[in-house]
XYZ file of C-alpha atoms in Angstrom:
461
model
C -34.207 -15.346 10.919
C -32.411 -12.022 11.389
C -31.818 -12.849 15.047
C -30.279 -16.196 14.111
C -27.910 -14.569 11.621
C -27.050 -11.796 14.088
C -26.219 -14.314 16.807
C -24.059 -16.297 14.391
C -21.896 -13.348 13.312
C -21.943 -11.400 16.579
C -23.779 -8.308 15.294
C -27.067 -6.812 16.453
C -30.256 -7.407 14.459
C -30.498 -3.799 13.251
C -27.013 -3.887 11.719
C -27.716 -7.196 9.980
C -31.046 -5.889 8.654
C -29.391 -2.768 7.258
C -26.572 -4.809 5.700
C -29.030 -7.236 4.116
C -31.179 -4.359 2.880
C -28.253 -2.683 1.164
C -27.123 -5.908 -0.476
C -30.681 -6.564 -1.702
C -30.379 -3.415 -3.825
C -28.197 -5.323 -6.283
C -30.706 -7.947 -7.476
C -33.396 -5.258 -7.341
C -31.179 -3.062 -9.494
C -31.049 -5.707 -12.222
C -34.860 -5.878 -12.179
C -35.019 -2.065 -12.395
C -32.693 -2.155 -15.404
C -34.937 -4.649 -17.211
C -38.199 -2.763 -16.637
C -39.660 -0.559 -19.400
C -38.965 3.149 -19.177
C -41.566 5.449 -17.691
C -44.014 5.102 -14.824
C -43.214 1.419 -14.339
C -39.692 2.264 -13.228
C -40.908 5.096 -11.003
C -43.526 2.891 -9.342
C -41.017 0.083 -8.835
C -38.523 2.536 -7.345
C -41.103 3.824 -4.859
C -42.538 0.461 -3.810
C -39.154 -1.194 -3.396
C -37.850 1.805 -1.465
C -40.778 1.520 0.917
C -40.166 -2.234 1.199
C -36.489 -1.757 2.070
C -37.364 0.819 4.720
C -39.949 -1.523 6.207
C -37.369 -4.331 6.171
C -34.686 -2.266 7.918
C -36.486 0.164 10.248
C -40.032 -1.190 10.362
C -43.099 1.024 10.333
C -40.974 4.101 10.985
C -40.845 4.576 7.183
C -44.190 6.334 7.594
C -42.128 9.408 8.481
C -40.626 9.441 4.986
C -44.081 9.105 3.430
C -45.734 11.815 5.533
C -42.939 14.360 5.110
C -42.771 13.671 1.350
C -46.528 14.066 0.866
C -46.717 17.269 2.916
C -43.857 18.707 0.859
C -45.662 17.691 -2.351
C -48.795 19.538 -1.249
C -46.615 22.602 -0.632
C -45.221 22.288 -4.154
C -48.783 22.108 -5.509
C -50.277 25.106 -3.704
C -47.326 27.454 -3.284
C -45.515 29.338 -6.035
C -41.825 28.368 -6.421
C -40.775 31.692 -4.897
C -42.356 30.566 -1.616
C -41.882 26.791 -1.828
C -38.114 27.228 -2.181
C -38.215 28.500 1.401
C -41.231 26.659 2.834
C -40.225 23.147 1.767
C -36.619 23.377 3.043
C -37.910 24.793 6.338
C -40.435 21.945 6.600
C -37.798 19.339 5.791
C -35.314 20.760 8.298
C -37.931 21.057 11.040
C -38.999 17.453 10.501
C -35.487 16.010 10.649
C -34.716 18.255 13.633
C -37.718 16.897 15.507
C -36.524 13.403 14.691
C -33.029 14.150 16.008
C -34.395 15.680 19.211
C -36.676 12.712 19.830
C -33.858 10.266 19.183
C -31.513 12.071 21.572
C -34.223 12.192 24.221
C -35.050 8.480 24.166
C -31.643 7.114 23.120
C -28.956 9.611 24.155
C -25.517 8.696 22.808
C -27.033 5.562 21.285
C -26.287 4.359 17.765
C -29.501 2.366 17.299
C -30.872 2.628 13.764
C -34.108 4.510 13.239
C -35.777 6.627 10.564
C -33.480 9.643 10.990
C -30.729 8.260 8.754
C -33.040 7.842 5.770
C -34.775 11.109 6.690
C -31.492 12.975 6.374
C -31.178 11.709 2.795
C -34.793 12.703 2.096
C -34.194 16.164 3.561
C -31.497 16.826 0.980
C -33.747 15.637 -1.844
C -36.687 17.821 -0.812
C -34.451 20.824 -0.151
C -32.757 20.489 -3.535
C -35.942 19.896 -5.495
C -37.491 23.057 -4.047
C -34.637 25.109 -5.454
C -34.587 23.101 -8.710
C -38.221 24.033 -9.340
C -37.559 27.675 -8.508
C -34.520 27.761 -10.806
C -36.520 26.133 -13.608
C -39.261 28.772 -13.431
C -36.869 31.704 -13.010
C -34.645 30.667 -15.909
C -37.675 30.061 -18.132
C -38.653 33.715 -17.556
C -35.141 34.885 -18.379
C -34.577 35.762 -14.754
C -32.722 34.003 -12.004
C -29.738 34.831 -9.855
C -26.149 33.958 -10.539
C -26.618 30.840 -8.411
C -29.666 29.830 -10.463
C -27.668 30.101 -13.663
C -24.850 28.015 -12.229
C -27.380 25.372 -11.217
C -29.185 25.474 -14.569
C -28.244 21.846 -15.446
C -30.282 20.700 -12.442
C -33.281 22.981 -12.945
C -36.724 21.339 -13.126
C -39.297 23.152 -15.276
C -42.457 21.651 -13.794
C -43.478 19.660 -10.752
C -43.145 15.899 -11.373
C -46.234 13.710 -11.095
C -46.855 12.056 -7.751
C -45.536 8.648 -8.908
C -42.361 10.186 -10.341
C -41.942 12.269 -7.208
C -42.298 9.337 -4.814
C -40.066 7.232 -7.032
C -37.358 9.840 -6.520
C -37.845 10.430 -2.798
C -38.064 6.676 -2.078
C -35.586 5.540 -4.740
C -34.671 2.042 -3.526
C -30.974 2.183 -4.389
C -30.342 5.388 -2.446
C -33.049 5.446 0.233
C -30.992 3.769 2.967
C -27.604 5.503 2.770
C -27.838 7.952 -0.107
C -26.449 9.468 -2.163
C -29.029 12.228 -2.544
C -28.345 13.169 -6.142
C -30.279 15.627 -8.307
C -33.798 14.843 -9.544
C -32.859 15.322 -13.201
C -30.376 12.443 -13.020
C -32.996 10.128 -11.550
C -35.656 11.216 -14.053
C -33.346 10.831 -17.049
C -32.392 7.318 -15.965
C -36.067 6.356 -15.551
C -37.468 7.851 -18.752
C -34.629 6.744 -21.039
C -33.439 10.207 -22.100
C -30.123 9.522 -20.400
C -29.221 6.959 -23.072
C -31.555 7.592 -26.040
C -32.616 10.596 -28.104
C -36.188 11.534 -29.011
C -36.102 9.095 -31.931
C -35.140 6.194 -29.723
C -31.590 6.039 -31.011
C -28.627 5.724 -28.606
C -26.907 9.026 -27.971
C -23.584 7.201 -28.080
C -22.058 3.824 -27.439
C -23.857 2.673 -24.300
C -21.272 1.379 -21.825
C -21.712 -1.871 -19.948
C -22.549 -1.813 -16.253
C -20.468 -4.815 -15.156
C -17.292 -3.063 -14.020
C -18.972 0.175 -12.792
C -21.108 -2.102 -10.607
C -18.529 -4.672 -9.556
C -15.728 -2.241 -8.692
C -17.558 -0.216 -5.995
C -19.150 -3.410 -4.692
C -15.769 -5.076 -4.176
C -14.375 -1.918 -2.586
C -17.352 -1.822 -0.226
C -16.752 -5.423 0.834
C -13.071 -4.740 1.517
C -13.990 -1.653 3.548
C -16.503 -3.626 5.584
C -13.877 -6.266 6.351
C -11.356 -3.634 7.399
C -13.948 -1.971 9.615
C -14.926 -5.171 11.371
C -11.323 -6.214 12.044
C -9.887 -2.766 12.745
C -12.738 -1.545 14.908
C -12.366 -4.655 17.019
C -8.674 -3.922 17.570
C -8.970 -0.146 18.037
C -12.500 0.603 19.272
C -13.472 4.245 19.636
C -16.332 3.499 22.018
C -16.668 0.832 24.670
C -17.299 -2.396 22.710
C -19.500 -3.896 25.461
C -21.739 -0.904 26.253
C -21.009 1.943 23.795
C -24.012 3.989 24.898
C -23.548 4.054 28.659
C -19.893 3.219 29.319
C -17.238 5.923 28.936
C -15.735 6.098 25.454
C -12.343 4.419 25.185
C -10.653 7.674 24.139
C -11.525 9.427 27.405
C -11.220 6.710 30.028
C -8.805 7.402 32.875
C -6.667 4.456 31.834
C -6.401 5.706 28.263
C -5.720 9.331 29.243
C -2.862 8.203 31.504
C -0.893 6.999 28.477
C 1.636 9.236 26.619
C -0.045 11.694 24.283
C 1.669 10.379 21.148
C 0.530 6.834 21.928
C -3.031 8.063 22.458
C -2.976 10.075 19.276
C -1.698 7.134 17.242
C -4.518 4.982 18.609
C -7.092 7.701 17.866
C -5.752 8.196 14.346
C -6.114 4.485 13.558
C -9.463 4.192 15.313
C -11.002 6.994 13.267
C -9.746 5.434 10.029
C -11.506 2.192 10.903
C -14.676 4.094 11.812
C -14.656 5.745 8.387
C -14.572 2.339 6.724
C -18.234 1.727 7.569
C -19.139 4.927 5.737
C -17.002 3.865 2.779
C -18.834 0.550 2.738
C -22.287 2.150 2.724
C -21.496 4.724 0.043
C -19.594 2.397 -2.270
C -22.269 -0.256 -1.920
C -24.942 2.281 -2.886
C -22.809 3.493 -5.787
C -22.672 0.020 -7.291
C -26.418 -0.489 -6.813
C -27.098 2.790 -8.623
C -24.770 1.986 -11.497
C -26.548 -1.311 -12.258
C -29.477 0.568 -13.818
C -27.453 3.531 -15.108
C -28.617 5.932 -12.390
C -24.957 6.652 -11.701
C -24.085 7.260 -15.354
C -23.419 10.860 -16.366
C -24.577 10.483 -19.965
C -22.898 11.534 -23.201
C -21.252 14.700 -24.444
C -22.171 16.398 -27.721
C -19.838 14.091 -29.638
C -21.492 10.987 -28.214
C -18.666 10.110 -25.835
C -19.545 8.640 -22.443
C -18.844 11.154 -19.663
C -18.325 8.765 -16.754
C -20.008 7.365 -13.648
C -19.705 10.122 -11.067
C -23.411 10.787 -10.371
C -23.551 8.309 -7.483
C -19.907 8.449 -6.446
C -20.149 9.802 -2.908
C -16.547 9.472 -1.745
C -13.024 9.408 -3.182
C -11.315 7.266 -0.581
C -7.681 7.706 -1.592
C -8.161 11.398 -2.308
C -9.724 11.915 1.112
C -7.149 9.932 3.067
C -4.292 11.810 1.370
C -5.909 15.249 1.182
C -3.386 18.124 1.307
C -5.949 20.666 2.520
C -9.415 21.080 4.038
C -10.907 21.995 0.680
C -9.938 18.617 -0.761
C -11.174 16.865 2.380
C -14.590 18.483 2.031
C -14.779 17.811 -1.706
C -13.860 14.125 -1.357
C -16.027 13.141 1.617
C -19.803 12.688 1.320
C -19.626 14.438 -2.037
C -23.342 14.679 -2.738
C -23.964 16.274 0.645
C -21.136 18.686 -0.162
C -22.852 19.440 -3.489
C -26.131 20.076 -1.682
C -24.495 22.417 0.812
C -22.576 24.185 -1.934
C -25.403 24.624 -4.435
C -28.328 25.342 -2.125
C -26.836 26.909 0.986
C -23.375 28.357 0.259
C -24.253 29.799 -3.159
C -27.681 31.025 -1.988
C -26.242 32.887 1.005
C -23.533 34.791 -0.889
C -20.805 32.370 0.164
C -21.491 32.320 3.892
C -19.334 29.668 5.559
C -21.146 30.228 8.845
C -24.527 29.490 7.243
C -23.148 26.472 5.382
C -21.404 24.794 8.308
C -24.159 25.838 10.690
C -26.901 24.227 8.626
C -24.712 21.160 8.126
C -24.420 20.760 11.893
C -28.165 21.412 12.260
C -28.870 18.715 9.656
C -26.682 16.189 11.486
C -28.452 16.706 14.804
C -27.964 18.428 18.135
C -25.153 16.594 19.843
C -22.593 19.132 21.083
C -19.802 17.211 19.383
C -21.225 18.090 15.976
C -21.136 21.792 16.754
C -17.669 21.703 18.269
C -16.465 20.084 15.065
C -18.295 22.304 12.588
C -17.381 25.489 14.485
C -13.742 24.427 14.267
C -13.824 23.837 10.513
C -13.987 27.561 9.577
C -10.844 28.066 11.675
C -9.066 25.389 9.661
C -10.417 26.876 6.440
C -9.113 30.338 7.347
C -5.654 28.912 8.065
C -5.686 26.940 4.836
C -6.617 29.977 2.747
C -3.916 32.025 4.401
C -1.321 29.325 3.840
C -2.358 28.885 0.214
C -2.018 32.624 -0.308
C 1.301 33.237 1.433
C 3.177 29.938 1.700
C 2.201 27.741 -1.232
C 3.531 30.187 -3.881
C 6.888 30.113 -2.091
C 7.241 26.398 -1.396
C 4.752 24.572 -3.602
C 5.139 23.574 -7.224
C 1.561 22.488 -7.854
C 2.318 18.800 -7.369
C 0.591 16.856 -4.620
C 3.506 14.533 -3.888
C 6.200 17.210 -3.805
C 7.991 17.798 -0.476
C 5.648 20.710 0.277
C 2.633 18.688 -0.757
C 3.599 15.833 1.560
C 4.037 18.278 4.448
C 0.533 19.591 3.763
C -0.897 16.047 3.637
C 0.661 15.152 7.001
C -0.474 18.299 8.788
C -3.966 18.137 7.256
C -4.338 14.560 8.490
C -3.055 15.381 11.966
C -5.291 18.394 12.490
C -8.340 16.763 10.887
C -8.177 13.660 13.082
C -7.798 15.882 16.132
C -10.971 17.809 15.270
C -13.174 15.015 13.965
C -12.925 13.072 17.230
C -15.489 15.488 18.691
C -17.910 14.601 15.888
C -17.697 10.900 16.697
C -17.733 11.248 20.482
C -20.957 13.347 20.361
C -20.955 14.273 24.067
C -19.689 17.690 25.155
C -17.880 16.169 28.123
C -16.219 13.466 26.062
C -15.232 15.812 23.233
C -13.690 18.401 25.555
C -11.959 15.682 27.597
C -10.421 14.349 24.403
C -9.181 17.752 23.271
C -7.987 18.571 26.772
C -5.965 15.351 26.764
C -4.014 16.818 23.858
C -3.788 20.231 25.573
C -6.058 21.731 22.863
C -2.995 21.555 20.636
C -4.995 21.589 17.403
C -6.738 24.864 18.189
C -3.617 26.482 19.620
C -1.604 25.417 16.561
C -4.185 27.017 14.260
C -4.109 30.253 16.251
C -0.301 30.412 16.260
C -0.168 29.535 12.570
C -2.644 32.255 11.636
C -0.943 34.952 13.703
C 2.533 34.013 12.471
C 1.753 33.578 8.781
C -0.306 36.785 8.754
C 2.935 38.664 9.343
C 4.525 37.229 6.205
C 4.168 39.554 3.217
C 2.168 38.206 0.319
C 4.224 37.100 -2.698
C 4.431 39.495 -5.581
C 1.982 38.977 -8.401
C 4.746 37.847 -10.722
C 5.737 35.098 -8.293
C 2.142 33.913 -8.036
């Protein structure tokens, strides 16, 4: 059946299976919403997550089960002080082995396997290890500054095995994320998100129609744009993307004027991003159906919003005036994971944060070229914000200075991110060389020049 559909629309079977699996989350979400609170929801979440993995990647879902169960045993036998290190190490080693195996048997290939879902699981296991540690430390009146900042996500005791597997295999986030905090999942499953201990609503419970329909419609539009745009401006060879030279580095393409090549690359990368927008927005809608994306109520009983499962702010990202906004708007739950459990736990180390992010993505050289370039951009941004923004900016995004920042952020970001998508060292360097390494040289010149400008006086700031 999948082969028939794939032949009819011109896609491969794996893509159709993944698309069908993600769309199936919507009717399953309505069933989840109707189920009674408690273990029934957890069991349904686990079983349907396993079913979706079997449907999309076949028996490879055994990797998710094995790595989850081994981590659970670690949680059982190790104190939180040790499991907060042991479980993240286990999770990272497992996904690393998966990446290495994939690159060995399918170098530069984009075939779907268990590693995509395993990356989501890695974040969940990593986060839960620290959540349990924070819960114990805060209960003793201890805990670091990072633990106190992450107190809303702290977990006081290890969940039961059904609750645990329901979270790690949660059907509406198992395929493409987002990997949100355990407490949000648990509160949605046990009813405490919406009701107090007496069974009374904590506030006026909002409907799920628009929070579900809006991201779903956006996802469909993004998918359409991706299909059409990627066909017009392909990044890789459309016939043989794995073995043929990428379009951006073919001799014919490199012979064109640089501005024409850059315009093509800029558009091509936008259309590539649309598939990510589709996946994340689709998952957001599926989560919101059963209130897993709902933030709950404030002390006055007012609904907070639906940001728990919102993994990308499309407009904010595409018009970002700086790298900080780019990072905060793209793959937001991964950014939260990196911020809460790597950046904050390593005393604000950008090297550790970006390094582990690259490690988590895999071992293609393009990932490391990209992530090693990001700290350079961040350093330039911080310098500019310190010395230039007080002189030219007025705090408004769409001011003349803000527009200049948006344009330059887009230009430099698209230059750098090409390496991430091209994967290969040869292709990434050939692409940058085709632009005379202008992005890196511009950052160096900018940093050296702006460093000579005196900082504004405190009164001006």
